[in-house]
């Protein structure tokens, strides 16, 4: 880990809008990384760009100081105005050697994420590394690093509760719905076609719910969501005239006054007296208080979900100690793996040297004596030589690794 370095620009120091100026498009990534390699003496490198972090993981013998970072950003050639250059240089996070490895492990295990325990970051880092590996920007060292990164993250996600309980409002709302054990053919009214409703609708679609009616002020947005759900779209003004029945209402609009008034809810029921479900993810609520008070409903709202989210987040943070212990053990183990790999590389020329010695012995030094042997004796000698060759190759390697383990 002597030369492992990371230059990181993250949500912790830089606002997300500014961070977006450092995101590199796929079409120009190879050229930019190639320039970094050739002009800054970087051997291996890969780039990670997500919505809240831009990081460069690389190997270099140079000290990563302010001057190096300035040259790095200049060579990247992102067209940054001076004020942004200064801002990024002032707010960069630099990690070197063991600290860099620890940061990469913590990031992959989501300990550095906006929301601790979100698994998406591991997939993003693996994808970023793989793209750079295929393009030829990484080699054997980064391969070993990434193998350990994936192993560690899987252990953290498997052996701790850091990602067990959801913390997003959408996932919590879906879980509440799921707990009601509704059948797959229930009628769902989606009121509002913004991101929140799109996301929860995708959960429902994924789990085989299919009977959707979508209402929105802008009809074309309702139509776009309805098309994705294989449902029917309506303008929001038609909500009070809808008489086809429903089992669940999912609502999230930007309205400042209730959308589902007592009068509209009565019309929607159309004489039905059964208990319904309303998932209201709007702030303020789209559902009038009278509806919640006067009708039999399961009411799921943001405030109640926020309390569950806070509890789940605290439980995740309580798991940090266990996750950090797993990371610590993997760092310790990896130091031995690295040293073993160094021995393998140092001794990689041994097999060829032994083959050359064998060839010289058979065809040079002892050629005359061997030629005077009968066929059976020559075959026995060849088998003995082959056996000795294999042992002379494997024994030193095994002994070196045993010494390394003993002294570690």
Coordinates of C-alpha atoms in Angstrom, one line a residue, residues 2-401:
X2 CA 3.1 2.2 -0.1
X3 CA 2.0 4.2 -3.2
X4 CA -1.8 4.0 -3.0
X5 CA -3.3 7.5 -3.2
X6 CA -6.8 8.9 -3.3
X7 CA -7.9 12.4 -4.2
X8 CA -11.5 12.8 -3.0
X9 CA -14.1 15.6 -3.5
X10 CA -17.2 14.8 -1.5
X11 CA -20.5 16.1 -0.2
X12 CA -18.8 16.6 3.2
X13 CA -16.8 19.6 2.0
X14 CA -18.4 20.7 -1.3
X15 CA -22.0 21.5 -2.3
X16 CA -23.5 19.0 -4.7
X17 CA -24.1 21.6 -7.5
X18 CA -20.3 22.5 -7.5
X19 CA -19.4 18.9 -7.3
X20 CA -21.2 18.2 -10.5
X21 CA -18.6 20.3 -12.4
X22 CA -16.1 17.6 -11.7
X23 CA -18.1 14.7 -13.0
X24 CA -16.5 13.3 -16.2
X25 CA -18.6 12.0 -19.0
X26 CA -17.8 8.5 -20.3
X27 CA -16.9 9.8 -23.8
X28 CA -13.9 11.8 -22.5
X29 CA -12.9 9.7 -19.4
X30 CA -10.2 7.6 -21.2
X31 CA -8.4 10.6 -22.7
X32 CA -8.4 12.5 -19.4
X33 CA -7.1 9.5 -17.4
X34 CA -4.5 8.8 -20.1
X35 CA -3.2 12.4 -19.8
X36 CA -3.0 12.0 -16.0
X37 CA -0.9 8.8 -16.4
X38 CA 1.5 10.3 -18.9
X39 CA 2.0 13.7 -17.4
X40 CA 1.9 13.0 -13.6
X41 CA 3.7 9.7 -13.4
X42 CA 0.6 7.8 -12.3
X43 CA 0.8 4.0 -12.9
X44 CA -2.7 2.7 -12.2
X45 CA -5.8 4.8 -11.8
X46 CA -9.6 4.5 -11.7
X47 CA -12.3 7.2 -11.3
X48 CA -15.5 7.1 -9.2
X49 CA -18.2 9.6 -9.9
X50 CA -21.5 9.6 -8.1
X51 CA -24.2 12.1 -7.1
X52 CA -22.2 13.0 -4.0
X53 CA -18.6 12.2 -4.6
X54 CA -15.9 12.4 -7.2
X55 CA -12.7 10.4 -6.4
X56 CA -9.5 9.3 -8.1
X57 CA -7.9 6.2 -6.8
X58 CA -4.4 5.8 -8.1
X59 CA -0.8 4.7 -7.5
X60 CA 2.1 7.2 -7.6
X61 CA 5.4 7.7 -5.8
X62 CA 4.9 11.5 -5.8
X63 CA 3.7 13.4 -2.7
X64 CA 0.1 14.5 -3.1
X65 CA 0.4 18.2 -2.0
X66 CA -1.4 21.3 -3.1
X67 CA 0.9 21.7 -6.1
X68 CA 0.2 18.1 -7.2
X69 CA -3.6 18.6 -6.9
X70 CA -3.4 21.8 -8.9
X71 CA -1.5 20.1 -11.6
X72 CA -3.9 17.1 -11.5
X73 CA -7.0 19.3 -12.0
X74 CA -5.2 21.3 -14.7
X75 CA -4.3 18.1 -16.6
X76 CA -7.9 16.8 -16.3
X77 CA -8.8 19.9 -18.3
X78 CA -12.4 20.2 -17.0
X79 CA -12.6 23.9 -18.1
X80 CA -13.0 25.1 -14.5
X81 CA -13.0 28.8 -13.8
X82 CA -10.4 30.0 -11.3
X83 CA -12.8 30.4 -8.4
X84 CA -13.8 26.7 -8.8
X85 CA -10.2 25.6 -9.0
X86 CA -9.4 27.4 -5.8
X87 CA -12.6 26.0 -4.1
X88 CA -11.8 22.4 -5.1
X89 CA -8.1 22.7 -4.0
X90 CA -9.1 24.1 -0.7
X91 CA -11.7 21.5 0.0
X92 CA -10.1 18.3 -1.3
X93 CA -9.6 15.3 0.9
X94 CA -6.3 13.4 0.3
X95 CA -5.5 9.9 1.5
X96 CA -2.2 8.1 1.1
X97 CA -1.0 4.5 1.7
X98 CA -2.8 2.7 4.6
X99 CA -5.1 5.6 5.1
X100 CA -6.1 5.5 1.5
X101 CA -6.9 1.8 1.7
X102 CA -9.0 2.4 4.8
X103 CA -10.9 5.2 3.2
X104 CA -11.7 3.0 0.1
X105 CA -12.9 0.2 2.3
X106 CA -15.0 2.6 4.4
X107 CA -16.5 4.2 1.3
X108 CA -17.3 0.8 -0.3
X109 CA -19.0 -0.3 3.0
X110 CA -21.1 2.9 2.8
X111 CA -19.6 4.3 6.1
X112 CA -18.8 7.5 4.2
X113 CA -22.2 7.8 2.5
X114 CA -24.8 10.5 3.0
X115 CA -27.0 7.6 4.3
X116 CA -24.9 5.0 6.1
X117 CA -25.8 1.4 5.0
X118 CA -26.9 2.2 1.4
X119 CA -25.4 -0.7 -0.7
X120 CA -25.5 1.2 -4.0
X121 CA -22.0 2.7 -3.5
X122 CA -20.3 -0.8 -3.7
X123 CA -21.9 -1.4 -7.1
X124 CA -20.9 2.0 -8.2
X125 CA -17.2 1.5 -7.2
X126 CA -17.1 -1.9 -8.8
X127 CA -18.5 -0.6 -12.0
X128 CA -16.1 2.3 -12.1
X129 CA -13.1 0.1 -11.5
X130 CA -14.2 -2.4 -14.1
X131 CA -14.6 0.3 -16.8
X132 CA -11.0 1.5 -16.1
X133 CA -9.7 -2.1 -15.9
X134 CA -11.1 -2.9 -19.3
X135 CA -9.7 0.3 -20.7
X136 CA -6.2 -0.7 -19.4
X137 CA -5.8 1.9 -16.6
X138 CA -5.4 -0.6 -13.8
X139 CA -3.2 -3.7 -13.2
X140 CA -2.3 -6.4 -10.7
X141 CA -2.1 -4.1 -7.7
X142 CA -5.5 -2.5 -8.2
X143 CA -6.9 -6.0 -8.9
X144 CA -5.8 -7.2 -5.4
X145 CA -7.1 -4.0 -3.8
X146 CA -10.5 -4.4 -5.4
X147 CA -10.7 -8.1 -4.5
X148 CA -10.2 -7.1 -0.9
X149 CA -12.7 -4.2 -1.1
X150 CA -15.5 -6.4 -2.4
X151 CA -14.7 -9.1 0.2
X152 CA -14.7 -6.6 3.0
X153 CA -18.0 -4.9 1.9
X154 CA -19.8 -8.2 1.6
X155 CA -18.7 -9.2 5.1
X156 CA -19.9 -5.9 6.5
X157 CA -23.3 -6.2 4.8
X158 CA -23.6 -9.8 5.7
X159 CA -22.4 -9.8 9.3
X160 CA -23.7 -6.5 10.6
X161 CA -27.1 -4.8 10.6
X162 CA -25.7 -1.7 8.9
X163 CA -28.1 -2.0 5.9
X164 CA -30.8 -4.1 7.4
X165 CA -33.6 -1.5 8.0
X166 CA -34.6 1.0 5.3
X167 CA -34.3 4.7 6.0
X168 CA -35.8 6.3 2.9
X169 CA -39.4 7.5 3.2
X170 CA -40.3 5.7 0.0
X171 CA -38.9 2.3 1.0
X172 CA -40.5 2.7 4.5
X173 CA -43.9 3.5 2.9
X174 CA -43.7 0.5 0.7
X175 CA -42.7 -1.7 3.6
X176 CA -45.8 -0.5 5.5
X177 CA -48.0 -1.3 2.5
X178 CA -46.4 -4.7 2.2
X179 CA -47.1 -5.4 5.8
X180 CA -50.9 -5.0 5.1
X181 CA -50.6 -8.1 2.8
X182 CA -52.7 -6.7 -0.1
X183 CA -53.4 -9.0 -3.0
X184 CA -51.8 -8.2 -6.3
X185 CA -55.0 -7.0 -8.1
X186 CA -55.9 -4.2 -5.7
X187 CA -56.9 -0.9 -7.3
X188 CA -54.3 1.9 -6.8
X189 CA -54.9 5.6 -7.3
X190 CA -51.6 7.5 -7.7
X191 CA -52.1 11.3 -7.1
X192 CA -49.1 13.3 -8.3
X193 CA -46.5 12.2 -10.8
X194 CA -43.3 13.5 -9.2
X195 CA -40.2 11.6 -8.2
X196 CA -41.6 10.3 -4.9
X197 CA -44.6 8.7 -6.5
X198 CA -42.6 7.4 -9.4
X199 CA -40.2 5.7 -7.0
X200 CA -42.9 4.0 -4.8
X201 CA -44.8 3.0 -8.0
X202 CA -41.7 1.3 -9.2
X203 CA -41.6 -0.7 -5.9
X204 CA -45.2 -1.8 -6.5
X205 CA -44.7 -2.6 -10.1
X206 CA -41.6 -4.7 -9.3
X207 CA -43.8 -6.7 -6.8
X208 CA -46.4 -7.5 -9.5
X209 CA -49.1 -4.8 -8.7
X210 CA -50.7 -3.8 -11.9
X211 CA -54.0 -1.9 -11.5
X212 CA -52.9 1.8 -11.5
X213 CA -54.8 5.0 -12.2
X214 CA -52.6 8.2 -12.2
X215 CA -53.9 11.7 -11.6
X216 CA -51.7 14.8 -12.1
X217 CA -52.3 18.5 -12.8
X218 CA -50.1 18.3 -15.9
X219 CA -51.7 15.4 -17.9
X220 CA -48.7 14.6 -19.9
X221 CA -46.7 13.8 -16.8
X222 CA -49.6 11.5 -15.6
X223 CA -49.5 9.9 -19.0
X224 CA -45.8 9.2 -18.9
X225 CA -46.0 7.5 -15.4
X226 CA -49.2 5.6 -16.4
X227 CA -47.5 4.3 -19.5
X228 CA -44.6 3.0 -17.4
X229 CA -47.1 1.3 -15.1
X230 CA -49.4 0.1 -17.9
X231 CA -52.1 2.1 -16.2
X232 CA -54.6 4.9 -17.0
X233 CA -53.9 8.7 -16.8
X234 CA -56.3 11.4 -15.8
X235 CA -56.0 15.2 -15.1
X236 CA -56.2 16.0 -11.4
X237 CA -59.5 17.9 -12.0
X238 CA -61.1 14.5 -12.8
X239 CA -60.4 13.0 -9.4
X240 CA -63.8 14.0 -7.9
X241 CA -65.5 12.4 -10.9
X242 CA -63.7 9.1 -10.6
X243 CA -66.2 6.3 -9.8
X244 CA -64.4 3.1 -10.6
X245 CA -63.5 2.2 -7.0
X246 CA -60.1 1.9 -5.3
X247 CA -58.3 0.1 -2.5
X248 CA -55.2 2.3 -2.0
X249 CA -54.5 5.9 -2.6
X250 CA -50.9 7.0 -2.9
X251 CA -50.6 10.8 -2.9
X252 CA -47.7 13.3 -3.0
X253 CA -48.3 16.7 -4.6
X254 CA -47.0 20.2 -4.0
X255 CA -50.4 21.5 -3.0
X256 CA -50.7 23.8 0.0
X257 CA -54.3 22.8 0.7
X258 CA -55.7 19.2 0.9
X259 CA -56.3 17.4 -2.4
X260 CA -58.4 14.7 -0.8
X261 CA -61.2 16.6 1.0
X262 CA -64.0 14.9 2.8
X263 CA -66.4 15.6 -0.1
X264 CA -64.0 14.2 -2.7
X265 CA -63.3 11.1 -0.6
X266 CA -67.0 10.4 -0.3
X267 CA -67.3 10.6 -4.1
X268 CA -64.3 8.3 -4.6
X269 CA -65.9 5.7 -2.2
X270 CA -69.1 5.7 -4.2
X271 CA -71.0 4.0 -1.4
X272 CA -68.1 1.5 -0.5
X273 CA -67.8 1.2 3.3
X274 CA -64.7 -1.0 3.4
X275 CA -61.5 0.0 5.1
X276 CA -59.1 1.7 2.6
X277 CA -55.4 2.6 2.6
X278 CA -54.0 6.1 2.1
X279 CA -50.3 6.7 1.8
X280 CA -49.8 10.4 2.0
X281 CA -46.2 11.4 1.4
X282 CA -46.9 15.1 0.8
X283 CA -45.8 18.0 3.1
X284 CA -48.3 19.4 4.1
X285 CA -50.6 16.4 3.8
X286 CA -52.7 16.1 0.8
X287 CA -55.4 14.4 2.9
X288 CA -57.8 16.5 5.0
X289 CA -57.8 15.7 8.7
X290 CA -61.6 15.0 8.5
X291 CA -61.0 12.1 6.1
X292 CA -58.6 10.5 8.6
X293 CA -61.0 11.1 11.5
X294 CA -64.3 10.2 10.0
X295 CA -63.5 7.2 7.7
X296 CA -62.1 3.7 8.3
X297 CA -58.6 3.9 6.8
X298 CA -55.0 2.8 7.3
X299 CA -53.3 6.1 7.2
X300 CA -49.5 6.2 6.4
X301 CA -47.9 9.6 6.5
X302 CA -44.5 11.2 6.4
X303 CA -44.2 12.2 10.0
X304 CA -44.8 8.6 11.3
X305 CA -42.3 7.3 8.7
X306 CA -39.7 9.9 9.7
X307 CA -39.7 8.6 13.3
X308 CA -39.1 5.0 12.0
X309 CA -36.4 6.4 9.7
X310 CA -34.6 8.2 12.6
X311 CA -34.7 5.0 14.7
X312 CA -33.3 2.9 11.7
X313 CA -30.6 5.5 11.1
X314 CA -29.5 5.3 14.8
X315 CA -29.5 1.5 14.6
X316 CA -27.2 1.7 11.6
X317 CA -24.9 4.1 13.3
X318 CA -24.8 1.7 16.3
X319 CA -23.4 -0.9 13.8
X320 CA -20.4 1.3 12.8
X321 CA -18.2 -0.3 15.5
X322 CA -18.9 -3.8 14.1
X323 CA -18.3 -2.6 10.6
X324 CA -15.0 -0.9 11.5
X325 CA -13.8 -4.0 13.3
X326 CA -14.3 -6.0 10.1
X327 CA -12.5 -3.4 8.1
X328 CA -9.6 -3.4 10.5
X329 CA -9.2 -7.2 10.3
X330 CA -9.3 -7.1 6.5
X331 CA -6.6 -4.4 6.4
X332 CA -4.4 -6.5 8.7
X333 CA -5.0 -9.6 6.6
X334 CA -4.3 -7.8 3.3
X335 CA -0.9 -6.7 4.4
X336 CA 0.1 -10.3 4.5
X337 CA -1.5 -11.0 1.2
X338 CA 0.5 -8.1 -0.3
X339 CA 3.7 -9.4 1.0
X340 CA 2.9 -12.9 -0.3
X341 CA 2.2 -11.4 -3.7
X342 CA 5.6 -9.6 -3.6
X343 CA 7.3 -12.9 -3.0
X344 CA 5.4 -14.5 -5.9
X345 CA 6.4 -11.7 -8.3
X346 CA 10.0 -11.8 -7.0
X347 CA 10.2 -15.5 -7.6
X348 CA 8.3 -15.5 -10.9
X349 CA 11.5 -16.0 -12.8
X350 CA 12.5 -19.2 -10.9
X351 CA 10.6 -21.7 -13.0
X352 CA 12.3 -20.5 -16.2
X353 CA 15.7 -20.5 -14.6
X354 CA 15.2 -24.1 -13.4
X355 CA 14.1 -25.1 -16.9
X356 CA 17.2 -23.6 -18.4
X357 CA 19.4 -25.4 -15.8
X358 CA 17.7 -28.7 -16.7
X359 CA 18.0 -28.1 -20.4
X360 CA 21.8 -27.3 -20.0
X361 CA 22.3 -30.4 -17.9
X362 CA 20.5 -32.8 -20.3
X363 CA 21.7 -31.3 -23.6
X364 CA 25.1 -30.0 -22.6
X365 CA 27.0 -31.1 -19.5
X366 CA 25.6 -34.7 -19.2
X367 CA 24.6 -35.1 -22.9
X368 CA 27.1 -37.8 -23.7
X369 CA 26.4 -39.9 -20.6
X370 CA 22.6 -39.6 -21.2
X371 CA 22.9 -40.7 -24.8
X372 CA 24.7 -43.9 -23.7
X373 CA 21.8 -44.9 -21.5
X374 CA 19.2 -47.4 -22.8
X375 CA 15.7 -46.2 -23.6
X376 CA 14.1 -47.3 -20.3
X377 CA 16.9 -45.6 -18.2
X378 CA 16.5 -42.4 -20.1
X379 CA 12.7 -42.4 -19.5
X380 CA 13.3 -43.0 -15.7
X381 CA 15.9 -40.1 -15.7
X382 CA 13.4 -37.8 -17.4
X383 CA 10.7 -38.6 -14.9
X384 CA 13.2 -38.0 -12.0
X385 CA 14.3 -34.7 -13.6
X386 CA 10.6 -33.6 -14.1
X387 CA 9.8 -34.4 -10.5
X388 CA 12.9 -32.5 -9.2
X389 CA 12.0 -29.5 -11.4
X390 CA 8.5 -29.3 -9.9
X391 CA 9.8 -29.5 -6.4
X392 CA 12.6 -27.0 -7.0
X393 CA 9.9 -24.6 -8.2
X394 CA 7.3 -25.1 -5.4
X395 CA 9.4 -25.7 -2.3
X396 CA 11.1 -22.3 -2.2
X397 CA 7.8 -20.6 -2.7
X398 CA 6.1 -22.6 0.1
X399 CA 9.1 -22.0 2.4
X400 CA 9.1 -18.3 1.8
X401 CA 5.4 -17.9 2.5

